[in-house]
Short mmCIF file of C-alpha atoms in Angstrom, two decimals:
data_model
loop_
_atom_site.label_atom_id
_atom_site.label_comp_id
_atom_site.label_asym_id
_atom_site.label_seq_id
_atom_site.Cartn_x
_atom_site.Cartn_y
_atom_site.Cartn_z
CA MET J 998 -36.64 -16.94 -7.92
CA SER J 999 -38.86 -15.67 -10.72
CA ALA J 1000 -41.70 -17.56 -12.30
CA ILE J 1001 -41.23 -19.64 -15.43
CA SER J 1002 -42.34 -17.62 -18.44
CA ALA J 1003 -44.36 -19.21 -21.22
CA THR J 1004 -43.45 -16.81 -24.04
CA ALA J 1005 -41.79 -18.21 -27.16
CA PRO J 1006 -38.15 -17.47 -27.98
CA GLU J 1007 -36.86 -15.18 -30.69
CA PRO J 1008 -34.32 -16.23 -33.32
CA ALA J 1009 -30.73 -16.44 -32.13
CA PHE J 1010 -27.45 -16.90 -33.90
CA LEU J 1011 -25.44 -20.06 -33.45
CA PRO J 1012 -23.70 -19.99 -30.05
CA PHE J 1013 -20.16 -20.55 -31.31
CA ALA J 1014 -19.34 -17.16 -29.95
CA SER J 1015 -15.62 -16.56 -29.95
CA LEU J 1016 -12.11 -17.90 -30.00
CA ALA J 1017 -12.24 -18.05 -26.20
CA TRP J 1018 -15.24 -20.40 -26.48
CA PHE J 1019 -13.30 -22.77 -28.72
CA LYS J 1020 -10.23 -22.59 -26.47
CA HIS J 1021 -12.38 -23.54 -23.50
CA GLN J 1022 -14.03 -26.45 -25.35
CA LEU J 1023 -10.68 -27.78 -26.63
CA ALA J 1024 -8.73 -27.26 -23.40
CA PRO J 1025 -6.42 -30.19 -22.52
CA THR J 1026 -7.01 -32.41 -19.50
CA PRO J 1027 -5.31 -35.66 -18.46
CA GLU J 1028 -8.55 -37.60 -18.87
CA ARG J 1029 -9.07 -36.19 -22.34
CA ALA J 1030 -5.55 -37.08 -23.41
CA ARG J 1031 -5.94 -40.62 -22.09
CA ARG J 1032 -9.27 -41.21 -23.84
CA THR J 1033 -7.90 -39.76 -27.08
CA ALA J 1034 -4.87 -42.05 -26.91
CA ILE J 1035 -7.15 -45.07 -26.45
CA MET J 1036 -9.20 -44.06 -29.51
CA VAL J 1037 -6.07 -43.56 -31.61
CA ALA J 1038 -4.64 -46.93 -30.56
CA ALA J 1039 -7.93 -48.71 -31.27
CA ALA J 1040 -8.31 -47.10 -34.71
CA VAL J 1041 -4.72 -47.96 -35.67
CA LEU J 1042 -5.15 -51.57 -34.54
CA CYS J 1043 -8.41 -51.86 -36.49
CA VAL J 1044 -6.71 -50.63 -39.68
CA ILE J 1045 -3.74 -52.99 -39.25
CA ILE J 1046 -5.92 -56.03 -38.52
CA SER J 1047 -8.44 -55.36 -41.28
CA MET J 1048 -5.78 -54.72 -43.94
CA THR J 1049 -3.71 -57.72 -42.86
CA LEU J 1050 -6.64 -60.18 -42.76
CA GLN J 1051 -8.56 -58.41 -45.55
CA VAL J 1052 -11.69 -57.92 -43.49
CA PRO J 1053 -14.27 -55.98 -45.54
CA GLU J 1054 -15.78 -52.64 -44.43
CA LEU J 1055 -12.50 -51.21 -43.14
CA SER J 1056 -13.97 -47.73 -42.82
CA VAL J 1057 -16.76 -48.99 -40.54
CA THR J 1058 -14.34 -50.90 -38.32
CA ALA J 1059 -11.99 -47.92 -37.97
CA TYR J 1060 -14.94 -45.72 -36.96
CA MET J 1061 -16.06 -48.02 -34.12
CA PRO J 1062 -13.55 -46.75 -31.50
CA PHE J 1063 -15.07 -43.28 -31.79
CA PHE J 1064 -18.67 -44.47 -31.83
CA MET J 1065 -18.31 -46.88 -28.89
CA SER J 1066 -15.93 -45.05 -26.54
CA LYS J 1067 -17.65 -43.34 -23.60
CA GLU J 1068 -16.61 -41.48 -20.45
CA SER J 1069 -16.21 -44.58 -18.28
CA LYS J 1070 -15.52 -48.30 -18.49
CA PHE J 1071 -19.07 -49.06 -17.46
CA LEU J 1072 -20.72 -46.88 -20.13
CA THR J 1073 -18.35 -48.16 -22.83
CA THR J 1074 -19.10 -51.78 -21.93
CA VAL J 1075 -22.85 -51.19 -21.83
CA THR J 1076 -22.69 -49.40 -25.18
CA GLY J 1077 -20.72 -52.28 -26.69
CA VAL J 1078 -23.13 -54.92 -25.40
CA ILE J 1079 -26.24 -53.01 -26.50
CA GLY J 1080 -24.62 -52.27 -29.86
CA LEU J 1081 -23.76 -55.91 -30.48
CA ILE J 1082 -27.27 -57.06 -29.53
CA GLY J 1083 -28.91 -54.42 -31.72
CA LEU J 1084 -26.59 -55.16 -34.63
CA THR J 1085 -27.26 -58.89 -34.45
CA ILE J 1086 -31.04 -58.47 -34.26
CA GLY J 1087 -31.01 -55.82 -36.98
CA ILE J 1088 -29.00 -57.90 -39.48
CA GLY J 1089 -31.06 -61.01 -38.72
CA ALA J 1090 -34.29 -59.08 -39.25
CA SER J 1091 -32.96 -57.55 -42.47
CA LEU J 1092 -31.97 -60.97 -43.87
CA LEU J 1093 -35.44 -62.26 -43.05
CA LEU J 1094 -37.04 -59.23 -44.66
CA TYR J 1095 -34.95 -59.71 -47.81
CA LYS J 1096 -36.79 -62.98 -48.45
CA PHE J 1097 -39.77 -60.82 -49.41
CA THR J 1098 -38.21 -57.54 -50.59
CA TYR J 1099 -35.16 -58.51 -52.66
CA GLY J 1100 -35.95 -57.57 -56.25
CA HIS J 1101 -39.27 -56.02 -55.20
CA PRO J 1102 -38.88 -52.27 -54.60
CA GLU J 1103 -42.65 -51.97 -54.09
CA LEU J 1104 -42.15 -54.03 -50.91
CA ARG J 1105 -38.68 -52.83 -49.97
CA ILE J 1106 -39.60 -49.14 -49.62
CA PRO J 1107 -42.58 -49.76 -47.27
CA GLY J 1108 -40.40 -52.21 -45.34
CA MET J 1109 -37.70 -49.56 -44.87
CA ALA J 1110 -40.29 -47.01 -43.75
CA MET J 1111 -41.84 -49.41 -41.24
CA ALA J 1112 -38.41 -50.33 -39.82
CA LEU J 1113 -37.45 -46.69 -39.43
CA PHE J 1114 -40.75 -45.74 -37.83
CA LEU J 1115 -40.67 -48.61 -35.33
CA GLY J 1116 -37.00 -48.01 -34.51
CA MET J 1117 -37.50 -44.29 -33.89
CA TYR J 1118 -40.71 -44.83 -31.94
CA VAL J 1119 -39.12 -47.43 -29.68
CA SER J 1120 -36.10 -45.14 -29.17
CA ARG J 1121 -38.48 -42.62 -27.57
CA ILE J 1122 -40.66 -44.90 -25.44
CA PHE J 1123 -38.16 -47.58 -24.35
CA VAL J 1124 -35.76 -47.04 -21.44
CA LEU J 1125 -33.03 -48.66 -23.56
CA GLY J 1126 -33.95 -46.43 -26.48
CA PRO J 1127 -30.62 -46.78 -28.36
CA LEU J 1128 -31.30 -50.50 -28.81
CA GLY J 1129 -34.52 -49.81 -30.71
CA PHE J 1130 -32.87 -47.06 -32.73
CA LEU J 1131 -29.98 -49.31 -33.73
CA ILE J 1132 -32.23 -52.16 -34.86
CA GLY J 1133 -34.38 -49.86 -36.99
CA PHE J 1134 -31.34 -48.09 -38.43
CA VAL J 1135 -29.53 -51.31 -39.36
CA VAL J 1136 -32.63 -52.75 -41.05
CA ALA J 1137 -33.37 -49.57 -43.00
CA VAL J 1138 -29.81 -48.93 -44.19
CA SER J 1139 -29.15 -52.56 -45.12
CA GLN J 1140 -32.39 -52.61 -47.10
CA SER J 1141 -31.44 -49.40 -48.90
CA VAL J 1142 -28.24 -50.90 -50.37
CA GLY J 1143 -29.66 -54.30 -51.29
CA GLU J 1144 -30.45 -53.50 -54.92
CA ALA J 1145 -26.82 -52.57 -55.59
CA VAL J 1146 -25.70 -56.15 -54.84
CA PRO J 1147 -25.91 -58.40 -57.93
CA SER J 1148 -26.96 -61.64 -56.18
CA PRO J 1149 -28.63 -62.77 -52.94
CA GLU J 1150 -25.57 -64.85 -52.03
CA LEU J 1151 -23.26 -61.83 -52.19
CA LEU J 1152 -25.82 -59.83 -50.21
CA VAL J 1153 -25.88 -62.35 -47.37
CA ARG J 1154 -22.08 -62.59 -47.34
CA GLY J 1155 -21.80 -58.81 -47.28
CA LEU J 1156 -24.17 -58.43 -44.32
CA LEU J 1157 -22.45 -61.16 -42.35
CA TRP J 1158 -19.04 -59.63 -43.01
CA LEU J 1159 -20.47 -56.28 -41.88
CA TRP J 1160 -21.42 -57.94 -38.58
CA VAL J 1161 -17.84 -59.20 -38.21
CA ALA J 1162 -16.32 -55.80 -39.04
CA ILE J 1163 -18.46 -53.95 -36.51
CA ALA J 1164 -18.34 -56.63 -33.81
CA TYR J 1165 -14.57 -56.99 -33.67
CA GLY J 1166 -14.04 -53.21 -33.87
CA ALA J 1167 -16.47 -52.66 -31.00
CA GLY J 1168 -14.98 -55.54 -28.99
CA LEU J 1169 -11.45 -54.21 -29.42
CA THR J 1170 -12.61 -50.76 -28.28
CA VAL J 1171 -14.26 -52.18 -25.14
CA VAL J 1172 -11.17 -54.24 -24.26
CA LEU J 1173 -8.78 -51.27 -24.61
CA ASN J 1174 -11.04 -49.08 -22.48
CA LEU J 1175 -11.26 -51.77 -19.80
CA LEU J 1176 -7.48 -52.12 -19.78
CA PHE J 1177 -6.37 -48.49 -19.87
CA LEU J 1178 -9.27 -46.23 -18.84
CA PRO J 1179 -9.23 -45.55 -15.09
CA ASP J 1180 -12.25 -46.33 -12.97
CA ALA J 1181 -14.68 -43.45 -12.64
CA PRO J 1182 -14.28 -41.64 -9.30
CA GLY J 1183 -16.99 -42.29 -6.75
CA PRO J 1184 -19.54 -45.09 -6.53
CA ARG J 1185 -22.61 -45.33 -8.74
CA ALA J 1186 -24.80 -45.55 -5.65
CA HIS J 1187 -28.05 -43.62 -5.30
CA LEU J 1188 -28.64 -43.55 -9.07
CA PRO J 1189 -32.38 -43.71 -9.73
CA LYS J 1190 -33.29 -47.12 -11.12
CA PRO J 1191 -35.96 -47.43 -13.81
CA LYS J 1192 -39.20 -48.93 -12.55
CA SER J 1193 -40.38 -49.99 -16.00
CA PHE J 1194 -39.05 -50.85 -19.45
CA PHE J 1195 -40.98 -47.87 -20.84
CA VAL J 1196 -40.87 -44.15 -20.10
CA SER J 1197 -43.71 -42.76 -18.03
CA ASP J 1198 -45.64 -41.22 -20.95
CA ALA J 1199 -44.79 -43.94 -23.49
CA PHE J 1200 -48.37 -44.57 -24.63
CA THR J 1201 -50.02 -41.25 -23.80
CA ASN J 1202 -47.73 -38.63 -25.37
CA PRO J 1203 -48.41 -38.15 -29.10
CA ALA J 1204 -45.00 -36.46 -29.50
CA HIS J 1205 -43.36 -39.90 -29.64
CA VAL J 1206 -45.39 -40.90 -32.70
CA HIS J 1207 -44.87 -37.47 -34.26
CA PHE J 1208 -41.11 -37.79 -33.82
CA ALA J 1209 -41.01 -41.22 -35.47
CA LEU J 1210 -43.14 -40.00 -38.38
CA LYS J 1211 -40.94 -36.93 -38.93
CA VAL J 1212 -37.71 -38.92 -39.03
CA THR J 1213 -39.25 -41.56 -41.30
CA PHE J 1214 -40.58 -38.92 -43.70
CA ALA J 1215 -37.25 -37.06 -43.89
CA ALA J 1216 -35.16 -40.22 -44.37
CA MET J 1217 -37.49 -41.78 -46.96
CA PHE J 1218 -37.73 -38.51 -48.88
CA CYS J 1219 -33.94 -38.40 -49.14
CA TYR J 1220 -33.77 -42.07 -50.17
CA ILE J 1221 -36.42 -41.77 -52.88
CA PHE J 1222 -34.87 -38.53 -54.15
CA TYR J 1223 -31.31 -39.80 -54.58
CA MET J 1224 -32.52 -43.07 -56.07
CA ALA J 1225 -34.76 -41.18 -58.50
CA ILE J 1226 -31.86 -39.05 -59.79
CA ASP J 1227 -29.52 -42.09 -59.74
CA TRP J 1228 -27.02 -40.58 -57.31
CA SER J 1229 -26.64 -43.27 -54.68
CA GLY J 1230 -23.28 -41.81 -53.68
CA ILE J 1231 -25.09 -39.32 -51.44
CA HIS J 1232 -26.67 -42.10 -49.37
CA THR J 1233 -25.23 -40.37 -46.29
CA ALA J 1234 -28.34 -38.17 -46.53
CA LEU J 1235 -30.46 -41.05 -45.19
CA ILE J 1236 -27.93 -41.73 -42.42
CA THR J 1237 -27.88 -38.04 -41.52
CA CYS J 1238 -31.66 -37.85 -41.14
CA THR J 1239 -31.68 -40.73 -38.65
CA PHE J 1240 -28.57 -39.82 -36.67
CA ILE J 1241 -29.18 -36.12 -36.03
CA ALA J 1242 -32.85 -36.48 -35.05
CA LEU J 1243 -33.26 -35.64 -31.38
CA GLU J 1244 -36.00 -34.69 -28.95
CA SER J 1245 -36.34 -31.04 -30.02
CA THR J 1246 -35.73 -28.77 -32.99
CA GLY J 1247 -32.86 -26.99 -31.24
CA ALA J 1248 -31.11 -30.22 -30.29
CA THR J 1249 -31.56 -31.57 -33.83
CA LEU J 1250 -30.17 -28.44 -35.47
CA HIS J 1251 -27.28 -28.37 -33.00
CA LYS J 1252 -26.37 -31.94 -33.87
CA GLY J 1253 -26.80 -31.16 -37.56
CA VAL J 1254 -24.40 -28.22 -37.36
CA LEU J 1255 -21.85 -30.44 -35.61
CA ARG J 1256 -22.33 -33.12 -38.26
CA ILE J 1257 -21.75 -30.83 -41.23
CA GLY J 1258 -18.89 -29.02 -39.46
CA GLY J 1259 -17.18 -32.29 -38.58
CA CYS J 1260 -17.81 -33.62 -42.08
CA VAL J 1261 -16.18 -30.57 -43.66
CA ILE J 1262 -13.12 -30.90 -41.43
CA GLY J 1263 -12.89 -34.67 -41.92
CA GLY J 1264 -13.44 -34.30 -45.65
CA ALA J 1265 -10.72 -31.64 -45.85
CA LEU J 1266 -8.31 -33.96 -44.01
CA ALA J 1267 -9.21 -36.78 -46.41
CA LEU J 1268 -8.80 -34.50 -49.43
CA PHE J 1269 -5.38 -33.37 -48.24
CA THR J 1270 -4.38 -36.99 -47.61
CA ILE J 1271 -5.53 -38.20 -51.03
CA VAL J 1272 -4.00 -35.35 -53.03
CA PHE J 1273 -0.72 -34.69 -51.24
CA LEU J 1274 0.16 -37.72 -49.11
CA MET J 1275 -1.01 -40.90 -50.81
CA PRO J 1276 1.18 -40.51 -53.91
CA HIS J 1277 4.18 -40.78 -51.57
CA MET J 1278 2.95 -43.72 -49.44
CA ASP J 1279 4.75 -46.99 -50.10
CA THR J 1280 4.09 -49.01 -46.94
CA ILE J 1281 1.39 -49.52 -44.36
CA ALA J 1282 3.57 -47.73 -41.81
CA SER J 1283 3.13 -44.39 -43.58
CA LEU J 1284 -0.63 -44.95 -43.76
CA ILE J 1285 -0.75 -45.73 -40.02
CA VAL J 1286 0.93 -42.40 -39.26
CA VAL J 1287 -1.74 -40.55 -41.23
CA VAL J 1288 -4.53 -42.54 -39.55
CA ALA J 1289 -3.07 -41.82 -36.12
CA CYS J 1290 -2.86 -38.07 -36.80
CA ALA J 1291 -6.43 -37.83 -38.12
CA SER J 1292 -7.69 -40.02 -35.26
CA ALA J 1293 -5.98 -37.79 -32.71
CA ILE J 1294 -7.76 -34.71 -34.09
CA ALA J 1295 -11.12 -36.47 -34.18
CA GLY J 1296 -10.63 -38.07 -30.76
CA TRP J 1297 -9.66 -34.80 -29.10
CA VAL J 1298 -12.89 -33.16 -30.28
CA ALA J 1299 -14.97 -36.27 -29.52
CA THR J 1300 -13.81 -36.31 -25.88
CA GLY J 1301 -14.96 -32.74 -25.31
CA SER J 1302 -18.26 -31.56 -23.84
CA GLU J 1303 -21.62 -32.39 -25.38
CA LEU J 1304 -21.52 -29.05 -27.21
CA ILE J 1305 -18.76 -30.30 -29.56
CA SER J 1306 -18.23 -34.04 -29.02
CA TYR J 1307 -20.47 -35.16 -31.88
CA GLY J 1308 -18.36 -33.08 -34.25
CA GLY J 1309 -15.38 -35.28 -33.43
CA LEU J 1310 -17.32 -38.40 -34.40
CA GLN J 1311 -18.14 -36.80 -37.73
CA ILE J 1312 -14.51 -35.89 -38.38
CA ALA J 1313 -13.61 -39.55 -38.00
CA PHE J 1314 -16.65 -40.67 -40.01
CA ALA J 1315 -15.91 -38.41 -42.98
CA PHE J 1316 -12.18 -39.14 -42.97
CA PHE J 1317 -12.42 -42.94 -42.85
CA TYR J 1318 -15.36 -43.18 -45.26
CA SER J 1319 -13.56 -40.97 -47.77
CA VAL J 1320 -10.07 -42.49 -47.52
CA PHE J 1321 -10.88 -46.22 -47.20
CA GLN J 1322 -12.97 -47.91 -49.89
CA GLY J 1323 -11.29 -51.31 -49.80
CA TYR J 1324 -8.07 -52.84 -48.51
CA ALA J 1325 -6.03 -49.91 -49.75
CA PRO J 1326 -6.33 -46.13 -49.55
CA ASP J 1327 -8.67 -44.62 -52.13
CA THR J 1328 -7.68 -41.90 -54.60
CA ASP J 1329 -11.18 -41.11 -55.91
CA LEU J 1330 -12.16 -37.56 -54.92
CA ASP J 1331 -15.79 -38.21 -55.81
CA ASN J 1332 -16.25 -40.00 -52.50
CA VAL J 1333 -15.33 -36.88 -50.53
CA ARG J 1334 -17.74 -34.75 -52.57
CA ASN J 1335 -20.58 -37.27 -52.30
CA ARG J 1336 -20.27 -37.63 -48.52
CA VAL J 1337 -20.37 -33.89 -47.94
CA VAL J 1338 -23.26 -33.31 -50.35
CA GLY J 1339 -25.26 -36.17 -48.83
CA ILE J 1340 -24.78 -34.92 -45.28
CA LEU J 1341 -25.68 -31.34 -46.25
CA PHE J 1342 -28.79 -32.51 -48.11
CA GLY J 1343 -29.91 -34.66 -45.18
CA LEU J 1344 -29.33 -31.77 -42.78
CA ILE J 1345 -31.44 -29.39 -44.87
CA VAL J 1346 -34.32 -31.86 -45.22
CA THR J 1347 -34.30 -32.78 -41.52
CA GLY J 1348 -34.10 -29.13 -40.45
CA LEU J 1349 -37.10 -28.19 -42.59
CA VAL J 1350 -39.16 -31.17 -41.42
CA PHE J 1351 -38.43 -30.54 -37.74
CA ARG J 1352 -39.02 -26.82 -38.18
CA TYR J 1353 -42.45 -26.99 -39.82
CA ILE J 1354 -43.99 -30.38 -38.92
CA TRP J 1355 -45.00 -30.84 -35.27
CA PRO J 1356 -42.08 -28.72 -33.98
CA GLU J 1357 -40.87 -29.59 -30.47
CA ARG J 1358 -39.24 -26.43 -29.15
CA THR J 1359 -36.23 -26.65 -26.87
CA ILE J 1360 -37.60 -23.87 -24.66
CA ASP J 1361 -40.57 -26.11 -23.82
CA ARG J 1362 -38.18 -28.92 -22.89
CA LEU J 1363 -36.19 -26.45 -20.77
CA ARG J 1364 -39.29 -25.38 -18.87
CA ALA J 1365 -40.35 -29.00 -18.29
CA ALA J 1366 -36.90 -29.98 -17.00
CA LEU J 1367 -36.77 -26.90 -14.76
CA ARG J 1368 -40.22 -27.64 -13.34
CA ALA J 1369 -39.18 -31.21 -12.58
CA ALA J 1370 -36.00 -29.96 -10.88
CA LEU J 1371 -37.93 -27.46 -8.75
CA GLN J 1372 -40.53 -30.04 -7.72
CA GLN J 1373 -37.77 -32.45 -6.72
CA LEU J 1374 -36.01 -29.64 -4.85
CA ALA J 1375 -39.21 -28.91 -2.96
CA ARG J 1376 -39.44 -32.55 -1.84
CA LEU J 1377 -35.77 -32.47 -0.86
CA VAL J 1378 -36.16 -29.36 1.30
CA GLU J 1379 -38.90 -31.06 3.35
CA ILE J 1380 -36.41 -33.71 4.57
CA PRO J 1381 -35.77 -34.59 7.40
CA ARG J 1382 -39.12 -34.64 9.17
CA PRO J 1383 -39.40 -34.80 12.97
CA GLU J 1384 -41.27 -38.12 12.85
CA THR J 1385 -38.86 -40.01 10.52
CA SER J 1386 -35.62 -41.74 11.45
CA ILE J 1387 -32.33 -40.22 10.38
CA GLU J 1388 -31.41 -43.31 8.37
CA ALA J 1389 -34.63 -43.17 6.32
CA ALA J 1390 -34.20 -39.42 5.80
CA LYS J 1391 -30.63 -39.84 4.61
CA ALA J 1392 -31.57 -42.58 2.11
CA GLU J 1393 -34.51 -40.57 0.74
CA ALA J 1394 -32.39 -37.42 0.47
CA HIS J 1395 -29.54 -39.08 -1.43
CA GLY J 1396 -31.99 -40.48 -3.98
CA LEU J 1397 -33.62 -37.07 -4.47
CA ILE J 1398 -30.24 -35.34 -4.76
CA ALA J 1399 -29.28 -37.68 -7.63
CA GLU J 1400 -32.61 -37.13 -9.41
CA THR J 1401 -32.53 -33.36 -8.94
CA SER J 1402 -28.94 -33.13 -10.16
CA LYS J 1403 -29.93 -35.01 -13.30
CA SER J 1404 -32.88 -32.68 -13.89
CA PHE J 1405 -30.73 -29.56 -13.45
CA GLU J 1406 -28.11 -31.02 -15.78
CA GLN J 1407 -30.78 -31.68 -18.41
CA ALA J 1408 -32.15 -28.16 -17.98
CA ARG J 1409 -28.68 -26.66 -18.47
CA ARG J 1410 -28.28 -28.72 -21.64
CA TYR J 1411 -31.57 -27.41 -23.02
CA ALA J 1412 -30.57 -23.87 -22.06
CA ASP J 1413 -27.45 -24.21 -24.23
CA LEU J 1414 -29.54 -25.52 -27.14
CA THR J 1415 -32.19 -22.76 -27.17
CA ALA J 1416 -29.90 -20.59 -29.30
CA PHE J 1417 -30.12 -23.12 -32.15
CA GLU J 1418 -33.84 -22.60 -32.72
CA PHE J 1419 -34.70 -20.18 -35.49
CA GLU J 1420 -38.27 -19.59 -34.33
CA GLU J 1421 -40.42 -16.69 -35.44
CA SER J 1422 -42.05 -15.26 -32.35
CA PRO J 1423 -43.58 -12.07 -30.99
CA GLY J 1424 -41.38 -9.38 -29.49
CA GLY J 1425 -40.01 -10.15 -26.07
CA GLY J 1426 -39.47 -13.81 -26.82
CA ARG J 1427 -35.73 -13.69 -26.22
CA MET J 1428 -36.38 -12.02 -22.88
CA ALA J 1429 -38.61 -14.94 -21.92
CA VAL J 1430 -35.77 -17.36 -22.63
CA GLU J 1431 -33.40 -15.24 -20.56
CA ASN J 1432 -35.92 -15.14 -17.70
CA THR J 1433 -36.20 -18.93 -17.73
CA GLU J 1434 -32.42 -19.30 -17.78
CA SER J 1435 -32.19 -16.80 -14.90
CA THR J 1436 -34.69 -18.87 -12.90
CA LEU J 1437 -32.56 -21.95 -13.60
CA SER J 1438 -29.40 -20.22 -12.39
CA ARG J 1439 -31.10 -18.92 -9.24
CA ALA J 1440 -32.71 -22.30 -8.51
CA GLU J 1441 -29.36 -24.05 -8.49
CA ARG J 1442 -28.12 -21.99 -5.56
CA PRO J 1443 -30.71 -23.22 -3.00
CA PHE J 1444 -30.17 -26.75 -4.33
CA VAL J 1445 -26.47 -26.56 -3.50
CA THR J 1446 -27.31 -25.21 -0.05
CA ALA J 1447 -29.97 -27.89 0.48
CA THR J 1448 -27.50 -30.67 -0.27
CA SER J 1449 -25.28 -29.29 2.50
CA LEU J 1450 -28.08 -29.99 4.99
CA PHE J 1451 -27.47 -33.70 4.51
CA SER J 1452 -23.82 -33.82 5.40
CA ASP J 1453 -23.04 -35.97 8.40
CA HIS J 1454 -22.25 -32.87 10.48
CA ALA J 1455 -25.52 -31.11 9.57
CA LEU J 1456 -27.57 -34.23 10.31
CA ASP J 1457 -25.85 -34.62 13.68
CA GLU J 1458 -26.83 -31.04 14.48
CA TRP J 1459 -30.43 -31.84 13.49
CA GLN J 1460 -30.52 -34.75 15.92
CA GLN J 1461 -29.18 -32.51 18.71
CA LEU J 1462 -31.92 -29.89 18.24
CA PRO J 1463 -34.63 -29.64 20.95
CA PRO J 1464 -38.07 -30.91 19.84
CA ALA J 1465 -39.47 -27.38 19.56
CA ALA J 1466 -36.57 -26.33 17.32
CA ARG J 1467 -37.09 -29.38 15.08
CA ILE J 1468 -40.77 -28.58 14.66
CA ALA J 1469 -40.05 -24.92 13.87
CA GLU J 1470 -37.38 -25.81 11.31
CA SER J 1471 -39.59 -28.44 9.69
CA GLU J 1472 -42.46 -25.94 9.36
CA LEU J 1473 -40.08 -23.39 7.85
CA ARG J 1474 -38.70 -25.90 5.35
CA ASN J 1475 -42.26 -26.92 4.42
CA ALA J 1476 -43.05 -23.26 3.72
CA VAL J 1477 -39.88 -23.03 1.58
CA ALA J 1478 -40.99 -26.15 -0.32
CA LYS J 1479 -44.40 -24.61 -1.05
CA ARG J 1480 -42.70 -21.47 -2.35
CA VAL J 1481 -40.48 -23.54 -4.66
CA GLU J 1482 -43.48 -25.55 -5.88
CA HIS J 1483 -45.32 -22.28 -6.57
CA VAL J 1484 -42.46 -21.12 -8.78
CA ALA J 1485 -42.47 -24.47 -10.59
CA THR J 1486 -46.19 -24.38 -11.43
CA SER J 1487 -46.89 -20.66 -11.83
CA ASP J 1488 -46.65 -18.70 -15.09
CA THR J 1489 -46.97 -15.31 -13.39
CA LEU J 1490 -44.52 -13.43 -11.22
CA GLU J 1491 -45.83 -12.85 -7.68
CA ASP J 1492 -44.42 -11.71 -4.38
CA ALA J 1493 -43.05 -14.22 -1.91
CA ASP J 1494 -45.55 -16.40 -0.08
CA PRO J 1495 -46.54 -14.58 3.16
CA ASN J 1496 -46.62 -17.95 4.92
CA LEU J 1497 -42.88 -18.22 4.33
CA SER J 1498 -42.25 -14.90 6.09
CA ILE J 1499 -44.42 -15.96 9.03
CA ALA J 1500 -42.69 -19.33 9.33
CA PHE J 1501 -39.28 -17.67 9.05
CA ALA J 1502 -40.12 -15.22 11.85
CA ARG J 1503 -41.44 -18.03 14.09
CA TRP J 1504 -38.34 -20.15 13.43
CA THR J 1505 -36.01 -17.22 14.15
CA GLU J 1506 -37.82 -16.47 17.40
CA THR J 1507 -37.64 -20.13 18.46
CA MET J 1508 -33.93 -20.43 17.74
CA GLN J 1509 -33.15 -17.24 19.62
CA ALA J 1510 -35.27 -18.33 22.60
CA LEU J 1511 -33.52 -21.71 22.73
CA GLN J 1512 -30.14 -20.10 22.03
CA VAL J 1513 -29.41 -22.52 19.17
CA LYS J 1514 -26.36 -21.41 17.17
CA ASN J 1515 -24.70 -23.80 14.75
CA SER J 1516 -23.88 -24.17 11.06
CA ARG J 1517 -27.27 -25.75 10.30
CA VAL J 1518 -29.06 -22.60 11.44
CA ALA J 1519 -26.97 -20.57 8.99
CA LEU J 1520 -27.73 -23.00 6.14
CA VAL J 1521 -31.49 -22.92 6.75
CA SER J 1522 -31.43 -19.12 6.88
CA GLN J 1523 -29.45 -19.04 3.63
CA ILE J 1524 -32.01 -21.25 1.84
CA VAL J 1525 -34.86 -18.94 2.91
CA THR J 1526 -32.96 -15.92 1.59
CA GLU J 1527 -32.23 -17.65 -1.74
CA VAL J 1528 -35.83 -18.68 -2.48
CA GLN J 1529 -37.46 -15.35 -1.60
#
């Protein structure tokens, strides 16, 4: 494995490389088809119920199946519960805030800014970050539309009906997923449990405050701008600034590209529906067919990998917000134009803010995740120890395997996002990114081999080893762990640790003298080869 380079990346073009890439991302699977069908059914039911009972905010309700549906029953249920709690707190806080801000823009604008800042800050420092984000978002957005409502009574009724529209749409989505989505394979055992309500660097890392300030500045700039030019139709700019903001510039731009791409596709579907289909629609049945078709397209993309899934949500968002503006389909094309312009404006503002104000580069996140994975791998390789019981070793190993897998998964995600950063950097920057990605790829191989050492068969072979063989293997694995830790903490490329070669030779000599030959010996030898 090579050392982790600290050189900055060069600009790269967007990684939507070829038709083969799209075919791979959109490839059909039974699970994808099932999840898409659930989304379509939920969206159709939401439209039928809302139009029959005349529940306001039809577009919001129809969007809930896409926003709430996750990969498993458990995640969908948790998302629904957290969403309902955040929505309730957010609307309650907004109604309380309106006692002081309604009719007073000099108070409303600072109130919006404070809500956004607190929501974004809590989303970074709190383990249940989405709850803080949702509360801040609901308060800010509800405050931004308050002046358009002619009376406080209508404002309160509107916010309470919004709660109903979102709550029943989310509840219906959770119920359908519980009924028709299969249980996730395998138990959720050995998942690392949070030891605190806050992340480890919640109150020491200034990046959390910087992130909240950047999002607040971008969103409030968009709000003040479109209010100043009297074009409230592009209010999706404010929503865009809050929803695409992520932990790094690359991740934010990636999400922004998916948002505008999904919006263009969803807007095109809405435009086609309004111009060519709605003049021929006489019953709700024809409208349901159109909703089902658009939902199927959006759902299929939304159930893909993280590289494209957010685009599916935006297809649904743009389609429903453009087509439904009441209890009947809308024929006003201005809504389609305004949504697209607002999203594009918000994307540009957010991209500039994240590019030039306290930029958090994805390559730095990649290095941090890779270092964490290597340090966890080093701890894993040291297990089992001659003095510990096999039960304790197995429990410790399974916990580390889960944590290390999560760190490698995060590192792979950041590796995919590095291509979205348009950073100006000295020559050789792109090579530094490739070196880091190469280290990631090479580090995953010894991790896979190390996990094999904790199969029941391999642990039985460990217990059957003579004491001298156990000590020799443990010393060798400790030397391997030090080599891995050296790679994790070093910024320079050096030769392999000579202590590893000495320990390897001593272990080989011991095994040959004791005539130990089993699959565990081959696995240990393979790990040494992979880390050198």
